[in-house]
Short mmCIF file of C-alpha atoms in Angstrom, two decimals:
data_model
loop_
_atom_site.label_atom_id
_atom_site.label_comp_id
_atom_site.label_asym_id
_atom_site.label_seq_id
_atom_site.Cartn_x
_atom_site.Cartn_y
_atom_site.Cartn_z
CA MET A 1 130.62 69.80 87.61
CA LYS A 2 130.66 72.81 89.89
CA LEU A 3 127.43 74.16 91.26
CA ARG A 4 126.38 77.39 89.64
CA GLU A 5 125.40 80.01 92.16
CA VAL A 6 122.99 82.91 91.59
CA PHE A 7 121.44 85.39 93.85
CA PHE A 8 117.70 86.00 94.16
CA ALA A 9 116.90 89.48 95.44
CA THR A 10 113.78 89.16 97.47
CA SER A 11 112.60 89.69 100.96
CA ASN A 12 109.74 87.24 100.45
CA ARG A 13 110.71 83.99 102.11
CA GLY A 14 107.78 82.10 100.48
CA LYS A 15 108.92 83.01 96.96
CA PHE A 16 112.55 82.05 97.90
CA MET A 17 111.48 78.64 99.09
CA GLU A 18 109.62 77.79 95.98
CA VAL A 19 112.54 78.79 93.71
CA GLU A 20 115.11 77.11 95.89
CA ALA A 21 113.23 73.78 95.69
CA LEU A 22 113.23 73.93 91.97
CA ALA A 23 116.81 75.18 91.57
CA SER A 24 118.37 72.00 93.04
CA GLN A 25 116.77 69.94 90.15
CA PHE A 26 118.89 71.92 87.75
CA GLY A 27 122.09 71.83 89.87
CA LEU A 28 121.67 75.44 90.66
CA LYS A 29 122.33 77.09 93.93
CA VAL A 30 120.14 79.99 94.75
CA ARG A 31 121.06 82.43 97.49
CA MET A 32 118.71 84.94 98.96
CA ALA A 33 119.85 88.55 98.80
CA PRO A 34 117.39 90.58 100.97
CA LEU A 35 117.81 93.76 98.90
CA LYS A 36 114.79 96.06 98.40
CA PRO A 37 115.10 97.73 94.97
CA LEU A 38 112.70 100.58 94.16
CA GLU A 39 109.85 99.30 92.02
CA ILE A 40 108.48 101.32 89.38
CA GLN A 41 104.70 101.68 88.68
CA HIS A 42 104.10 99.96 85.45
CA GLU A 43 101.39 97.68 84.09
CA ASN A 44 103.94 95.48 82.47
CA LEU A 45 105.59 93.38 85.01
CA ALA A 46 108.62 92.64 82.78
CA GLU A 47 109.42 96.44 82.99
CA VAL A 48 109.07 96.48 86.72
CA ALA A 49 111.44 93.47 87.09
CA LYS A 50 114.03 94.82 84.66
CA HIS A 51 114.13 98.14 86.34
CA ALA A 52 114.53 96.50 89.63
CA VAL A 53 117.24 94.01 88.68
CA ARG A 54 119.45 96.82 87.34
CA GLN A 55 119.54 98.53 90.62
CA VAL A 56 120.21 95.30 92.44
CA LEU A 57 123.13 94.48 90.09
CA ARG A 58 124.76 97.87 90.70
CA ARG A 59 124.90 96.95 94.41
CA LEU A 60 125.79 93.29 94.18
CA LYS A 61 127.97 93.05 91.08
CA ALA A 62 127.27 89.40 90.81
CA PRO A 63 124.67 87.22 88.84
CA VAL A 64 121.29 88.01 90.29
CA PHE A 65 117.55 87.94 89.48
CA VAL A 66 114.40 89.46 90.79
CA GLU A 67 110.88 88.25 90.36
CA ASP A 68 107.75 90.21 90.26
CA ALA A 69 104.33 88.53 90.11
CA GLY A 70 100.72 89.61 89.78
CA LEU A 71 97.22 88.25 89.76
CA PHE A 72 95.23 89.45 86.73
CA ILE A 73 91.44 89.03 87.03
CA GLU A 74 89.54 89.35 83.80
CA ALA A 75 86.21 90.65 85.29
CA LEU A 76 88.16 93.37 87.08
CA ASN A 77 90.07 94.56 84.05
CA GLY A 78 93.21 92.96 85.28
CA PHE A 79 93.10 94.23 88.76
CA PRO A 80 95.06 93.85 91.06
CA GLY A 81 97.75 93.05 88.51
CA PRO A 82 101.12 94.72 89.20
CA TYR A 83 99.82 96.01 92.59
CA SER A 84 98.83 92.50 93.98
CA SER A 85 101.00 92.75 97.03
CA TYR A 86 99.74 96.20 97.98
CA VAL A 87 96.11 95.11 97.47
CA TYR A 88 96.74 91.84 99.46
CA LYS A 89 97.95 93.97 102.35
CA THR A 90 94.98 96.45 102.21
CA LEU A 91 92.01 94.52 101.00
CA GLY A 92 93.22 90.96 101.41
CA VAL A 93 91.51 87.94 99.96
CA LYS A 94 88.17 89.11 101.24
CA GLY A 95 88.21 92.31 99.36
CA VAL A 96 89.01 90.64 96.08
CA LEU A 97 86.15 88.13 96.74
CA LYS A 98 83.86 90.90 97.51
CA LEU A 99 84.70 92.71 94.22
CA LEU A 100 83.69 89.53 92.40
CA GLU A 101 80.46 88.90 94.32
CA GLY A 102 77.74 87.89 92.02
CA ASN A 103 80.04 87.66 89.15
CA SER A 104 80.16 84.35 87.24
CA ASN A 105 83.18 85.22 85.31
CA ARG A 106 85.96 84.12 87.63
CA LYS A 107 88.76 83.79 84.98
CA ALA A 108 92.18 84.91 86.18
CA TYR A 109 95.89 84.31 85.67
CA PHE A 110 98.94 84.72 87.64
CA LEU A 111 101.94 86.05 85.81
CA SER A 112 105.56 85.97 86.91
CA ALA A 113 108.39 87.90 85.40
CA ILE A 114 111.90 87.05 86.28
CA ALA A 115 114.61 89.38 85.27
CA PHE A 116 118.31 88.21 85.47
CA ALA A 117 121.35 90.33 85.22
CA LYS A 118 125.04 89.95 85.50
CA PRO A 119 127.84 92.26 84.82
CA ARG A 120 128.31 93.06 81.13
CA LEU A 121 125.12 91.29 79.97
CA LYS A 122 121.90 92.78 78.67
CA VAL A 123 119.01 91.99 81.21
CA LYS A 124 117.16 88.77 80.30
CA VAL A 125 113.46 88.39 81.17
CA PHE A 126 111.64 85.10 81.60
CA LEU A 127 107.83 85.03 81.87
CA GLY A 128 105.58 82.31 83.36
CA ARG A 129 101.89 82.27 83.37
CA SER A 130 99.43 80.15 85.14
CA ASP A 131 95.72 80.29 84.00
CA GLY A 132 92.82 79.50 86.27
CA VAL A 133 89.85 80.79 88.16
CA ILE A 134 89.06 82.68 91.37
CA GLY A 135 87.20 80.45 93.86
CA TRP A 136 84.16 81.40 95.78
CA GLU A 137 85.83 81.26 99.08
CA ALA A 138 89.34 81.09 100.45
CA LYS A 139 90.83 77.60 100.96
CA GLY A 140 94.13 76.27 102.24
CA GLU A 141 96.88 77.63 104.36
CA SER A 142 100.03 76.98 102.29
CA GLY A 143 101.85 79.55 100.07
CA PHE A 144 101.16 83.19 100.42
CA GLY A 145 99.27 86.21 99.05
CA PHE A 146 96.20 85.25 96.92
CA ASP A 147 96.99 81.52 96.73
CA PRO A 148 93.93 80.51 98.75
CA ILE A 149 91.47 81.85 96.13
CA PHE A 150 93.36 80.82 92.99
CA HIS A 151 92.59 77.34 91.27
CA PRO A 152 94.84 76.53 88.44
CA GLU A 153 92.90 75.55 85.34
CA GLY A 154 91.04 72.24 85.83
CA LEU A 155 92.01 71.65 89.37
CA ARG A 156 89.68 71.67 92.45
CA GLN A 157 92.55 72.61 94.83
CA THR A 158 93.87 76.15 95.21
CA PHE A 159 97.47 76.93 95.36
CA ALA A 160 97.20 77.24 99.13
CA GLU A 161 95.88 73.67 99.29
CA MET A 162 99.01 72.22 97.60
CA GLY A 163 102.37 71.39 99.00
CA LEU A 164 105.28 73.35 97.54
CA LYS A 165 106.12 70.50 95.18
CA ASP A 166 102.64 70.55 93.58
CA LYS A 167 102.49 74.22 93.46
CA ASN A 168 105.76 74.14 91.57
CA ARG A 169 104.15 71.89 88.90
CA TYR A 170 101.61 74.54 88.05
CA SER A 171 102.82 77.93 89.12
CA HIS A 172 103.67 80.93 87.04
CA ARG A 173 106.84 81.46 89.13
CA ALA A 174 107.93 77.79 88.58
CA LYS A 175 107.39 78.19 84.91
CA ALA A 176 109.44 81.45 84.68
CA PHE A 177 112.19 80.00 86.88
CA ARG A 178 112.50 76.85 84.73
CA LYS A 179 113.15 79.03 81.76
CA LEU A 180 115.79 80.95 83.61
CA ALA A 181 117.41 77.77 84.83
CA GLU A 182 117.43 76.30 81.35
CA TRP A 183 119.04 79.47 79.97
CA LEU A 184 121.68 79.53 82.68
CA LEU A 185 122.61 75.92 81.91
CA ARG A 186 123.00 76.60 78.27
CA ASN A 187 125.01 79.87 78.78
CA MET B 1 106.59 142.80 88.53
CA LYS B 2 107.47 140.16 86.07
CA LEU B 3 105.33 137.07 85.89
CA ARG B 4 107.09 134.02 87.38
CA GLU B 5 106.78 130.95 85.08
CA VAL B 6 106.94 127.41 86.35
CA PHE B 7 106.23 124.10 84.54
CA PHE B 8 103.85 121.51 85.80
CA ALA B 9 104.73 118.06 84.43
CA THR B 10 101.48 116.24 84.03
CA SER B 11 99.41 114.73 81.24
CA ASN B 12 96.20 115.02 83.26
CA ARG B 13 94.36 118.09 81.93
CA GLY B 14 91.99 118.09 84.85
CA LYS B 15 94.77 118.61 87.31
CA PHE B 16 96.39 121.25 85.13
CA MET B 17 93.27 123.26 84.93
CA GLU B 18 92.67 123.26 88.69
CA VAL B 19 96.22 124.44 89.31
CA GLU B 20 96.24 127.04 86.54
CA ALA B 21 93.12 128.70 87.92
CA LEU B 22 94.80 129.04 91.20
CA ALA B 23 98.23 130.19 90.00
CA SER B 24 96.89 133.38 88.52
CA GLN B 25 95.77 134.50 92.01
CA PHE B 26 99.43 134.34 92.87
CA GLY B 27 100.80 136.16 89.84
CA LEU B 28 102.23 132.83 88.64
CA LYS B 29 102.15 131.41 85.13
CA VAL B 30 101.98 127.65 84.99
CA ARG B 31 102.87 125.86 81.82
CA MET B 32 101.94 122.26 81.11
CA ALA B 33 104.88 120.02 80.32
CA PRO B 34 103.37 116.62 79.10
CA LEU B 35 106.25 114.48 80.21
CA LYS B 36 105.66 111.09 81.73
CA PRO B 37 108.33 110.30 84.40
CA LEU B 38 108.57 106.89 85.75
CA GLU B 39 106.71 106.60 89.03
CA ILE B 40 107.97 104.43 91.76
CA GLN B 41 105.83 102.16 93.82
CA HIS B 42 105.81 103.63 97.31
CA GLU B 43 103.19 104.18 100.01
CA ASN B 44 104.51 107.65 100.71
CA LEU B 45 103.29 109.94 97.98
CA ALA B 46 106.06 112.48 98.78
CA GLU B 47 108.64 109.94 97.75
CA VAL B 48 106.79 109.17 94.60
CA ALA B 49 106.65 112.87 93.67
CA LYS B 50 110.24 113.55 94.66
CA HIS B 51 111.55 110.67 92.49
CA ALA B 52 109.40 111.80 89.56
CA VAL B 53 110.39 115.43 89.57
CA ARG B 54 114.13 114.61 89.63
CA GLN B 55 113.70 112.83 86.36
CA VAL B 56 111.62 115.64 84.91
CA LEU B 57 114.20 118.29 85.95
CA ARG B 58 117.01 116.33 84.12
CA ARG B 59 115.00 116.62 80.90
CA LEU B 60 113.54 120.09 81.38
CA LYS B 61 116.40 122.00 83.14
CA ALA B 62 113.93 124.59 84.29
CA PRO B 63 111.69 125.26 87.39
CA VAL B 64 109.11 122.43 87.35
CA PHE B 65 106.85 120.50 89.61
CA VAL B 66 104.91 117.27 89.60
CA GLU B 67 101.92 116.29 91.69
CA ASP B 68 100.85 113.00 92.90
CA ALA B 69 97.62 112.44 94.69
CA GLY B 70 95.72 109.52 96.28
CA LEU B 71 92.52 108.74 98.00
CA PHE B 72 92.97 106.98 101.38
CA ILE B 73 89.97 105.09 102.78
CA GLU B 74 90.06 104.23 106.47
CA ALA B 75 87.99 101.17 106.37
CA LEU B 76 90.11 99.75 103.49
CA ASN B 77 93.43 100.29 105.29
CA GLY B 78 94.27 103.27 103.09
CA PHE B 79 93.32 101.54 99.74
CA PRO B 80 93.55 102.76 96.96
CA GLY B 81 96.13 105.29 98.27
CA PRO B 82 99.11 105.71 95.86
CA TYR B 83 97.51 103.49 93.26
CA SER B 84 94.39 105.51 92.91
CA SER B 85 94.68 106.21 89.23
CA TYR B 86 95.25 102.50 88.49
CA VAL B 87 92.33 101.56 90.64
CA TYR B 88 90.09 104.12 89.10
CA LYS B 89 91.03 102.79 85.62
CA THR B 90 90.33 99.13 86.64
CA LEU B 91 87.65 99.05 89.27
CA GLY B 92 86.22 102.53 88.82
CA VAL B 93 83.96 104.28 91.30
CA LYS B 94 81.68 101.36 91.36
CA GLY B 95 84.33 98.96 92.60
CA VAL B 96 85.27 101.23 95.55
CA LEU B 97 81.52 101.56 96.41
CA LYS B 98 81.23 97.80 96.27
CA LEU B 99 84.16 97.34 98.66
CA LEU B 100 82.41 99.63 101.14
CA GLU B 101 78.96 98.09 100.79
CA GLY B 102 77.46 97.69 104.23
CA ASN B 103 80.30 99.61 105.89
CA SER B 104 79.25 102.57 108.04
CA ASN B 105 82.75 103.86 108.29
CA ARG B 106 83.01 106.11 105.30
CA LYS B 107 86.03 108.18 106.40
CA ALA B 108 88.56 109.01 103.87
CA TYR B 109 90.95 111.66 102.77
CA PHE B 110 92.55 112.93 99.58
CA LEU B 111 96.29 113.71 99.87
CA SER B 112 98.33 115.68 97.27
CA ALA B 113 102.02 115.85 97.24
CA ILE B 114 103.59 118.47 95.05
CA ALA B 115 107.42 118.18 94.46
CA PHE B 116 109.22 121.19 93.12
CA ALA B 117 112.71 121.27 91.51
CA LYS B 118 115.00 123.67 89.81
CA PRO B 119 118.61 123.46 88.91
CA ARG B 120 120.96 123.52 91.91
CA LEU B 121 118.08 123.24 94.50
CA LYS B 122 117.19 120.48 96.80
CA VAL B 123 113.74 119.18 95.88
CA LYS B 124 110.95 120.82 97.98
CA VAL B 125 107.75 118.92 98.76
CA PHE B 126 104.38 120.53 99.70
CA LEU B 127 101.52 118.39 101.00
CA GLY B 128 97.77 119.10 100.99
CA ARG B 129 95.11 117.08 102.61
CA SER B 130 91.30 117.15 102.36
CA ASP B 131 89.34 115.04 104.89
CA GLY B 132 85.84 113.85 104.21
CA VAL B 133 83.73 110.87 103.59
CA ILE B 134 82.82 108.39 100.84
CA GLY B 135 79.33 108.81 99.66
CA TRP B 136 76.75 106.12 99.07
CA GLU B 137 76.56 106.69 95.38
CA ALA B 138 78.32 108.56 92.67
CA LYS B 139 77.18 112.13 92.16
CA GLY B 140 78.16 114.93 89.74
CA GLU B 141 80.09 115.17 86.51
CA SER B 142 82.89 117.65 87.21
CA GLY B 143 86.49 117.00 88.09
CA PHE B 144 87.90 113.46 87.46
CA GLY B 145 88.78 110.20 89.13
CA PHE B 146 87.07 109.53 92.48
CA ASP B 147 85.55 113.03 92.73
CA PRO B 148 81.99 111.81 92.37
CA ILE B 149 82.22 109.84 95.65
CA PHE B 150 84.07 112.11 97.80
CA HIS B 151 82.34 114.71 100.11
CA PRO B 152 84.68 117.11 101.86
CA GLU B 153 84.03 117.19 105.53
CA GLY B 154 80.73 118.75 106.38
CA LEU B 155 79.62 119.25 102.80
CA ARG B 156 76.68 117.58 101.12
CA GLN B 157 78.20 118.08 97.66
CA THR B 158 80.79 115.81 96.21
CA PHE B 159 83.93 117.23 94.53
CA ALA B 160 82.27 116.37 91.23
CA GLU B 161 79.22 118.45 91.99
CA MET B 162 81.37 121.58 92.49
CA GLY B 163 82.68 123.98 89.90
CA LEU B 164 86.43 124.30 89.64
CA LYS B 165 86.38 127.40 91.90
CA ASP B 166 84.58 125.65 94.79
CA LYS B 167 86.75 122.55 94.47
CA ASN B 168 89.79 124.76 94.81
CA ARG B 169 88.48 126.05 98.08
CA TYR B 170 88.55 122.52 99.67
CA SER B 171 90.81 120.29 97.65
CA HIS B 172 94.07 118.66 98.81
CA ARG B 173 95.69 119.74 95.47
CA ALA B 174 94.75 123.40 95.98
CA LYS B 175 96.15 123.28 99.55
CA ALA B 176 99.35 121.88 98.34
CA PHE B 177 99.58 124.24 95.38
CA ARG B 178 99.02 127.27 97.71
CA LYS B 179 101.98 126.33 99.83
CA LEU B 180 104.16 125.99 96.67
CA ALA B 181 102.85 129.29 95.39
CA GLU B 182 103.63 131.03 98.62
CA TRP B 183 107.03 129.51 98.82
CA LEU B 184 107.83 130.59 95.31
CA LEU B 185 106.81 134.20 96.01
CA ARG B 186 109.07 134.25 99.13
CA ASN B 187 112.08 132.78 97.30
#
């Protein structure tokens, strides 16, 4: 059986590596396309991803997906949500911990939206969610973004304390990508 | 001389009222067009406004402007910047004060970008900036958004402690709008 190839439009090498590791399990070959589509401001990640993949498809004219993710913290009304990468860059992990100081409600979830497009197909969106809590301090060096303060439900480790393989057992992105991979294999 | 008419695409009544009060001084009639263009995620407000006004023009086909504003706090690396309205909605004034707790660098500025478009014209952008400091507590009930914690340079009052007329003497939005109005009268 010939290896199916699909592009992943991202400039985030951490994201790409996570997805690449999973893809091989499905007999898929993922190639990084370092395109930077304009992202819209929208509180629904699926809309952000759909809008972005349409732009990318116009340039690439080949099967491609984009992924948009966010960390939604209950006590902060969902902040930083769709703007997680901007908030990571400006406030960092410390800023988010400061906002939660003295707050015992640490509930949060990571959400990933993968939008897939190819010529003459309606854009397909796959969502993955990982529930958990925000820790009291940053721990671990792996991964990227808010990984050092996010503990998936029931685990003492943060995402940043796991290897890529373990993160892929629990992560929102892995869940969304598995749905995409299964769909690609059926279609 | 006939009154020139221009649309302001916004759903923010506070913004509209500020601009309307100024417009009459220039013999301009501003009409509110409650359209909601998609905004892009971009750290440059001018780009956000330009992108938005192009969409609005396609629907309205008449002279129109949009305005995008943000509060840029030095000690927070510019946060909340272009995402000020989202941050206002989720963290509010309290969240921003908490992020600055114990920080003596209170420097901040409000930036306003007005993008004007009409058929067969390249989009024009006008910027207005108001420098100041973030207070230690929220004060005042006027205005909207982060007005209760922003003191324009050298003033003890916050924007929210001023009437509309005074805010228009100092505000970023008023500065940007005056540039637009002067340009409209010359052209």
